[in-house]
Short mmCIF file of C-alpha atoms in Angstrom, two decimals:
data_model
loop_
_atom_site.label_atom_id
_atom_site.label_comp_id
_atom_site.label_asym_id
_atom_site.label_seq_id
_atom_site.Cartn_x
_atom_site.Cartn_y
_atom_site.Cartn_z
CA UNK A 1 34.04 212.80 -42.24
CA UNK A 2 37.47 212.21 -41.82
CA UNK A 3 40.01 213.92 -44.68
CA UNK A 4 42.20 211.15 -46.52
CA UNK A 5 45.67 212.62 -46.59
CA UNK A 6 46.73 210.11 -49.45
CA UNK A 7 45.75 207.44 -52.29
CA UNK A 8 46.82 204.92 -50.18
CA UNK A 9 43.94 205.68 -47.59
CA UNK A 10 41.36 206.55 -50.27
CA UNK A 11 41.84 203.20 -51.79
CA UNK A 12 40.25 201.41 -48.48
CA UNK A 13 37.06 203.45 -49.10
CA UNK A 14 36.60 203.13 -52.70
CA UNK A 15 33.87 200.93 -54.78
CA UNK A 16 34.93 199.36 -57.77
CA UNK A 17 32.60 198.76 -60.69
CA UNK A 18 33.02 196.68 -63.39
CA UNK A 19 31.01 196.26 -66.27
CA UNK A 20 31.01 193.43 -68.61
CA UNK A 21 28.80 194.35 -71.15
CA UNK A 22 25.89 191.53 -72.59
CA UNK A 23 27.39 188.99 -75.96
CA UNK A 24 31.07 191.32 -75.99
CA UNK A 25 32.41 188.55 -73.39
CA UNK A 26 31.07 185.64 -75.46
CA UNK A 27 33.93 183.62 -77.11
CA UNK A 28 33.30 181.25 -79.85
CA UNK A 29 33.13 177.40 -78.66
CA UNK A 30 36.71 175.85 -79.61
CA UNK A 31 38.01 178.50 -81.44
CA UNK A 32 40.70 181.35 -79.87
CA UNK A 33 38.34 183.93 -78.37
CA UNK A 34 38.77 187.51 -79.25
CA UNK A 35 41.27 189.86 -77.60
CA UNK A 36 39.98 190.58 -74.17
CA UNK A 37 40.62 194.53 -72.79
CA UNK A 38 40.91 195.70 -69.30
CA UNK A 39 39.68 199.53 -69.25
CA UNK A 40 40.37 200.94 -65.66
CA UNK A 41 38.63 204.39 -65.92
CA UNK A 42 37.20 207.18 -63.58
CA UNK A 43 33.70 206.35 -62.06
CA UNK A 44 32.39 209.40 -64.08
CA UNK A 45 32.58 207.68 -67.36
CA UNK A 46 30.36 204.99 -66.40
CA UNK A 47 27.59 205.51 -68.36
CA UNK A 48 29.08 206.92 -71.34
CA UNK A 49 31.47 203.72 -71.54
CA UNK A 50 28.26 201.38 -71.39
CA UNK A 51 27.20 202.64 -74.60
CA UNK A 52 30.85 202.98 -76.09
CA UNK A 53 31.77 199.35 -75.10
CA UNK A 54 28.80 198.23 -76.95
CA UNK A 55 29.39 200.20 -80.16
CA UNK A 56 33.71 199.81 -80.05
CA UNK A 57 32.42 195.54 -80.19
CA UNK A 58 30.03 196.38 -83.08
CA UNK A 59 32.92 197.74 -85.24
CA UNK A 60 35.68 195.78 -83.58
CA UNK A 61 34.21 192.12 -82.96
CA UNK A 62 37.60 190.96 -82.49
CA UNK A 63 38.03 192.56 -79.59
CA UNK A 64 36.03 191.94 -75.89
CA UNK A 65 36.03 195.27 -73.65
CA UNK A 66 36.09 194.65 -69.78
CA UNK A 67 35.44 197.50 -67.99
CA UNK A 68 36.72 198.63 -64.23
CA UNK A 69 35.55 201.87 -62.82
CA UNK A 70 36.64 203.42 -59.52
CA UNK A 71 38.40 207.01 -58.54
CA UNK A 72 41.25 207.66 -60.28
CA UNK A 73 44.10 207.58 -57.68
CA UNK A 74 42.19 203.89 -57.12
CA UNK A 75 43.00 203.02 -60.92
CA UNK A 76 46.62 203.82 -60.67
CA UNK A 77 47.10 201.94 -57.61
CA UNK A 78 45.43 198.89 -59.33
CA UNK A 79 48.17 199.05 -61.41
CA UNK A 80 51.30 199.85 -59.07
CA UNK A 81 49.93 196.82 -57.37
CA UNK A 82 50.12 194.98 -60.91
CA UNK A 83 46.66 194.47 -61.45
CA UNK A 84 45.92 193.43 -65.03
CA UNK A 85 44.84 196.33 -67.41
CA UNK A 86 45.32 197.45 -71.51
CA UNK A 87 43.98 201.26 -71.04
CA UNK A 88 44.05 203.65 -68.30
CA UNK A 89 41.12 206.66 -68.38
CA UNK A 90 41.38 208.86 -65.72
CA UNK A 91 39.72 212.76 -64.52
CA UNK A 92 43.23 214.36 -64.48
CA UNK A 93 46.63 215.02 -65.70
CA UNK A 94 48.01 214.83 -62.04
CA UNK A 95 46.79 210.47 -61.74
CA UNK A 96 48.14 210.45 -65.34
CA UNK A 97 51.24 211.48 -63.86
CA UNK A 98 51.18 209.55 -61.13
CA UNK A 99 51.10 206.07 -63.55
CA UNK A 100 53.68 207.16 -65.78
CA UNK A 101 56.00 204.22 -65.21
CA UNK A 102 53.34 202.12 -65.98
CA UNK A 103 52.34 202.92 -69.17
CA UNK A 104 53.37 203.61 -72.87
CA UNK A 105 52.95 205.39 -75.63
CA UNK A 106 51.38 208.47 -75.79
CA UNK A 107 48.83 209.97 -74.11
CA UNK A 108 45.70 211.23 -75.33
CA UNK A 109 43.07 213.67 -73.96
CA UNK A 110 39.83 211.51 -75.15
CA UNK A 111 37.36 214.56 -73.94
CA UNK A 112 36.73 216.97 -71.01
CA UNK A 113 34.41 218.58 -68.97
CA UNK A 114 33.30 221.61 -66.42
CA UNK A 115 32.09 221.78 -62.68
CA UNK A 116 29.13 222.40 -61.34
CA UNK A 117 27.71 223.17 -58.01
CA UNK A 118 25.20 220.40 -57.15
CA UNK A 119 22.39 221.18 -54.90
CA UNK A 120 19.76 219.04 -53.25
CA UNK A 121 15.95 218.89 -55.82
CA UNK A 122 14.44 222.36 -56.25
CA UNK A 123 17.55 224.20 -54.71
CA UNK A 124 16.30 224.30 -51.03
CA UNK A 125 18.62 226.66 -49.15
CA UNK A 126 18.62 228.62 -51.99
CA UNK A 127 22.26 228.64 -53.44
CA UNK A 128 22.70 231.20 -55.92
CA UNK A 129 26.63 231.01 -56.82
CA UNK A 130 29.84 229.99 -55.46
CA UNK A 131 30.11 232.62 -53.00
CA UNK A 132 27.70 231.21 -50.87
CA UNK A 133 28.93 228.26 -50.12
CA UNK A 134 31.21 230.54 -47.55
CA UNK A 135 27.17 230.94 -45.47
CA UNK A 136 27.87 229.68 -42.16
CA UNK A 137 26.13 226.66 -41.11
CA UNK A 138 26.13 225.33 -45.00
CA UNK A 139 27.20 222.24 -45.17
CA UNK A 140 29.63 221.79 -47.95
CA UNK A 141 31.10 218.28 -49.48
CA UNK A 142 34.11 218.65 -51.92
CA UNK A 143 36.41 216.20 -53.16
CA UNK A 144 40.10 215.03 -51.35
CA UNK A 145 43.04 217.15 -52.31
CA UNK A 146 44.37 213.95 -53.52
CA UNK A 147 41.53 213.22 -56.40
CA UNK A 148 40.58 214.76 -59.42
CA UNK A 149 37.85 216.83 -58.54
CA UNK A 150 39.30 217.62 -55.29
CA UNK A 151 41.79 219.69 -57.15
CA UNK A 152 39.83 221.02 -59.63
CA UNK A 153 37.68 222.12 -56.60
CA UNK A 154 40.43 224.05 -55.38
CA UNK A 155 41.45 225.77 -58.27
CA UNK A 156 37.73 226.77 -58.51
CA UNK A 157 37.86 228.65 -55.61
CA UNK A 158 41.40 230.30 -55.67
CA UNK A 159 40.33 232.12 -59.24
CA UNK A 160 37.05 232.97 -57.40
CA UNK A 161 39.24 234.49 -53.84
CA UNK A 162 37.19 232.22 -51.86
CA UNK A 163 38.25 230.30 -48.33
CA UNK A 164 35.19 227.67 -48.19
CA UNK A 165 35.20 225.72 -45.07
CA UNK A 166 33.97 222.42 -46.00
CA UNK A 167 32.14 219.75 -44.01
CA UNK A 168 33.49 216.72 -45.67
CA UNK A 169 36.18 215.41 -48.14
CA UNK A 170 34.71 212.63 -50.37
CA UNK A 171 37.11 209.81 -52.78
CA UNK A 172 35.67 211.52 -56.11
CA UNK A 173 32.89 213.66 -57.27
CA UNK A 174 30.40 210.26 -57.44
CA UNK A 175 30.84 210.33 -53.98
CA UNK A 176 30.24 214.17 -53.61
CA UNK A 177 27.05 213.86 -55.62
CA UNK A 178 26.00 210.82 -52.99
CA UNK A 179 26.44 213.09 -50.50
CA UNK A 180 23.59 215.40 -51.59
CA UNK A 181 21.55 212.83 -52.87
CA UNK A 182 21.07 211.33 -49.43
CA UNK A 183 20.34 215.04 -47.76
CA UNK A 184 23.83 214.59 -45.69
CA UNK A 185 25.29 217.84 -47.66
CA UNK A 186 23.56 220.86 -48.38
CA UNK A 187 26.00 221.55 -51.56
CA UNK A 188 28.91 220.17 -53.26
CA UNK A 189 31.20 220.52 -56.34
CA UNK A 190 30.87 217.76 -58.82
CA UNK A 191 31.23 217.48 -63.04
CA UNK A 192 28.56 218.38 -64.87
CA UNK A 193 28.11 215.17 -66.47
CA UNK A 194 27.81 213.46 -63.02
CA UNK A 195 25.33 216.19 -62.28
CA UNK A 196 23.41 214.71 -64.94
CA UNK A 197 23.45 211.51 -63.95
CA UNK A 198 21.62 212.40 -60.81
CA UNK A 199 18.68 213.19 -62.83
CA UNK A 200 15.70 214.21 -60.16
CA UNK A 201 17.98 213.49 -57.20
CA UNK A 202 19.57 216.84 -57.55
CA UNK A 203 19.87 220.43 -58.55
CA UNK A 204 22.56 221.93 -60.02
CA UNK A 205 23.83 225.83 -59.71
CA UNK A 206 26.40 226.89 -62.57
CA UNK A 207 29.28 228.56 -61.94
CA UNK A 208 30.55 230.84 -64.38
CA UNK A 209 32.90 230.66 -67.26
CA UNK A 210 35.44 232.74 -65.97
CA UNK A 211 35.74 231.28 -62.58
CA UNK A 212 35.43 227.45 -64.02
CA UNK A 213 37.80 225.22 -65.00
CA UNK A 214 38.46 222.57 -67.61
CA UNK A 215 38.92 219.26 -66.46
CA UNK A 216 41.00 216.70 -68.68
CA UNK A 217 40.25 213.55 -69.40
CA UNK A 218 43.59 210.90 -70.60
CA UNK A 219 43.96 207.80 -72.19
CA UNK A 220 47.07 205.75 -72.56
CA UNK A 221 48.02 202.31 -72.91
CA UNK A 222 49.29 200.21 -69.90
CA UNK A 223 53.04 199.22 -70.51
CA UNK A 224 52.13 195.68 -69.48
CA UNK A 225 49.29 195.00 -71.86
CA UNK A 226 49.20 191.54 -73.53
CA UNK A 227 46.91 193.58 -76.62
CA UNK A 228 49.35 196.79 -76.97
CA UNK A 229 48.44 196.69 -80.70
CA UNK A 230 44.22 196.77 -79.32
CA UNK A 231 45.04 199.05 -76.76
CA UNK A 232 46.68 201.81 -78.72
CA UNK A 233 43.30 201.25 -81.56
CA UNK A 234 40.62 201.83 -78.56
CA UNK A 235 42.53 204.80 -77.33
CA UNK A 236 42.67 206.04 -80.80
CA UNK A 237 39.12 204.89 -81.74
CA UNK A 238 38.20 207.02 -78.35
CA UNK A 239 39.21 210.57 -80.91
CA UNK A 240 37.06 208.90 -83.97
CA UNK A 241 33.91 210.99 -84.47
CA UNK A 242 31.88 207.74 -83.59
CA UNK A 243 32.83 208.10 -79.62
CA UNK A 244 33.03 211.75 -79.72
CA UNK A 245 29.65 211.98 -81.01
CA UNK A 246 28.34 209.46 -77.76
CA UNK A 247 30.27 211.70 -75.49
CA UNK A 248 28.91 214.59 -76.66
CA UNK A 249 25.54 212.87 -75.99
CA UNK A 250 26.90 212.59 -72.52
CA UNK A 251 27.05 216.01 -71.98
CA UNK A 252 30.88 216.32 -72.08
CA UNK A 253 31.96 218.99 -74.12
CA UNK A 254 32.60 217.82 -78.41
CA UNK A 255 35.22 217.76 -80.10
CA UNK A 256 37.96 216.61 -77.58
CA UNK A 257 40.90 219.56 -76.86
CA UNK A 258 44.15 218.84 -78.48
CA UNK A 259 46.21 216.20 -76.20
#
């Protein structure tokens, strides 16, 4: 599996989703339709934004929610390329940084979460913590250097003193958990949440408190946004017990860290 040394060379690799969620596209015949919002957020907030998009429209009807999910460095290119968008969510600080000149106002950290090692169903080479992913003839998948979990990753194993050689470098922890869904990785390190959205299709192995990390999850508003005024509400509305209450269902962690 070849590494990807930058965003640039992720981008050719990644999947986009984008979810347009059932009567929140609808516009009324002849009359101005509602405000219509771009989201471009990290893959691993797929599901949790399904449910949010629905319930944001149910207290906000006069405003439509389009969302676009890839890997994070993907998002910010989407925008450096001038891609439409109103709200940026991505799995680190570091992307946040990276779209800076692109967006405005301040930033928010919406939620968070942990990693996990993820392990093919029932555990069958019998991973017990971090410290054996260093067993030879393991094969390891980890995220690039250049994406969220990639660095996370990292960090994971310098507070744990470990040199893990790994067998391939994936575009973002989706792709990590892929890798041990279809048997091609014995182990990788992916977010709990994703974990969870594996269901049966894999096993996870916790890694402690004091070797984890926390990963942060930001929201700002895109500079160029035709809705700034919507924009800034959703990103807001994203803090409001309503959504922190559905991520919480998601398995991220509730109530969001301070920004």
């Amino acid at each position: 599996m070849p590494v990807f040394p930058g965003r640039r060379r992720l981008r050719a690799s990644t999947l986009l989703t984008v979810l347009v969620l059932p009567g929140v596209l609808t516009g009324c015949g002849g009359s101005p339709g509602p405000a219509t919002l771009t989201v471009l957020a990290t893959s691993s907030l797929t599901e949790v934004f399904g449910e949010m998009g629905t319930a944001y429209h149910q207290e906000h009807p006069g405003v439509k929610l389009r969302f676009v999910f890839g890997d994070s460095p993907e998002m910010v290119d989407r925008l450096s390329d001038h891609t439409p968008g109103d709200v940026l969510v991505t799995a680190d600080r570091a992307s946040m940084d990276d779209a800076a000149e692109y967006l405005t106002g301040r930033r928010s950290i919406v939620t968070h979460d942990s990693l996990t090692i993820a392990v093919g169903p029932g555990n069958p080479r019998r991973i017990r913590s971090l410290y054996d992913l260093t067993r030879p003839g393991l094969r390891v998948a980890v995220g690039a250097g250049t994406v969220p979990v990639g660095r996370y990753t990292r960090q994971v194993f310098a507070k744990a003193g470990l040199s893990v050689r790994w067998n391939s470098e994936e575009i973002g922890a989706r792709a990590v958990l892929d890798r041990i869904r279809s048997g091609e990785a014995d182990a990788g390190i992916v977010y709990i949440t994703d974990l969870r959205s594996a269901g049966v299709a894999a096993s996870s192995v916790p890694i402690p408190a004091d070797l984890n990390v926390t990963a942060a999850f930001p929201a700002a508003t895109v500079r160029d946004s035709e809705h700034e005024a919507e924009a800034d509400a959703f990103v807001s509305w994203l803090l409001a017990p309503a959504a922190q209450k559905l991520f919480h269902k998601y398995g991220f962690p509730s109530p969001a860290p301070p920004s």
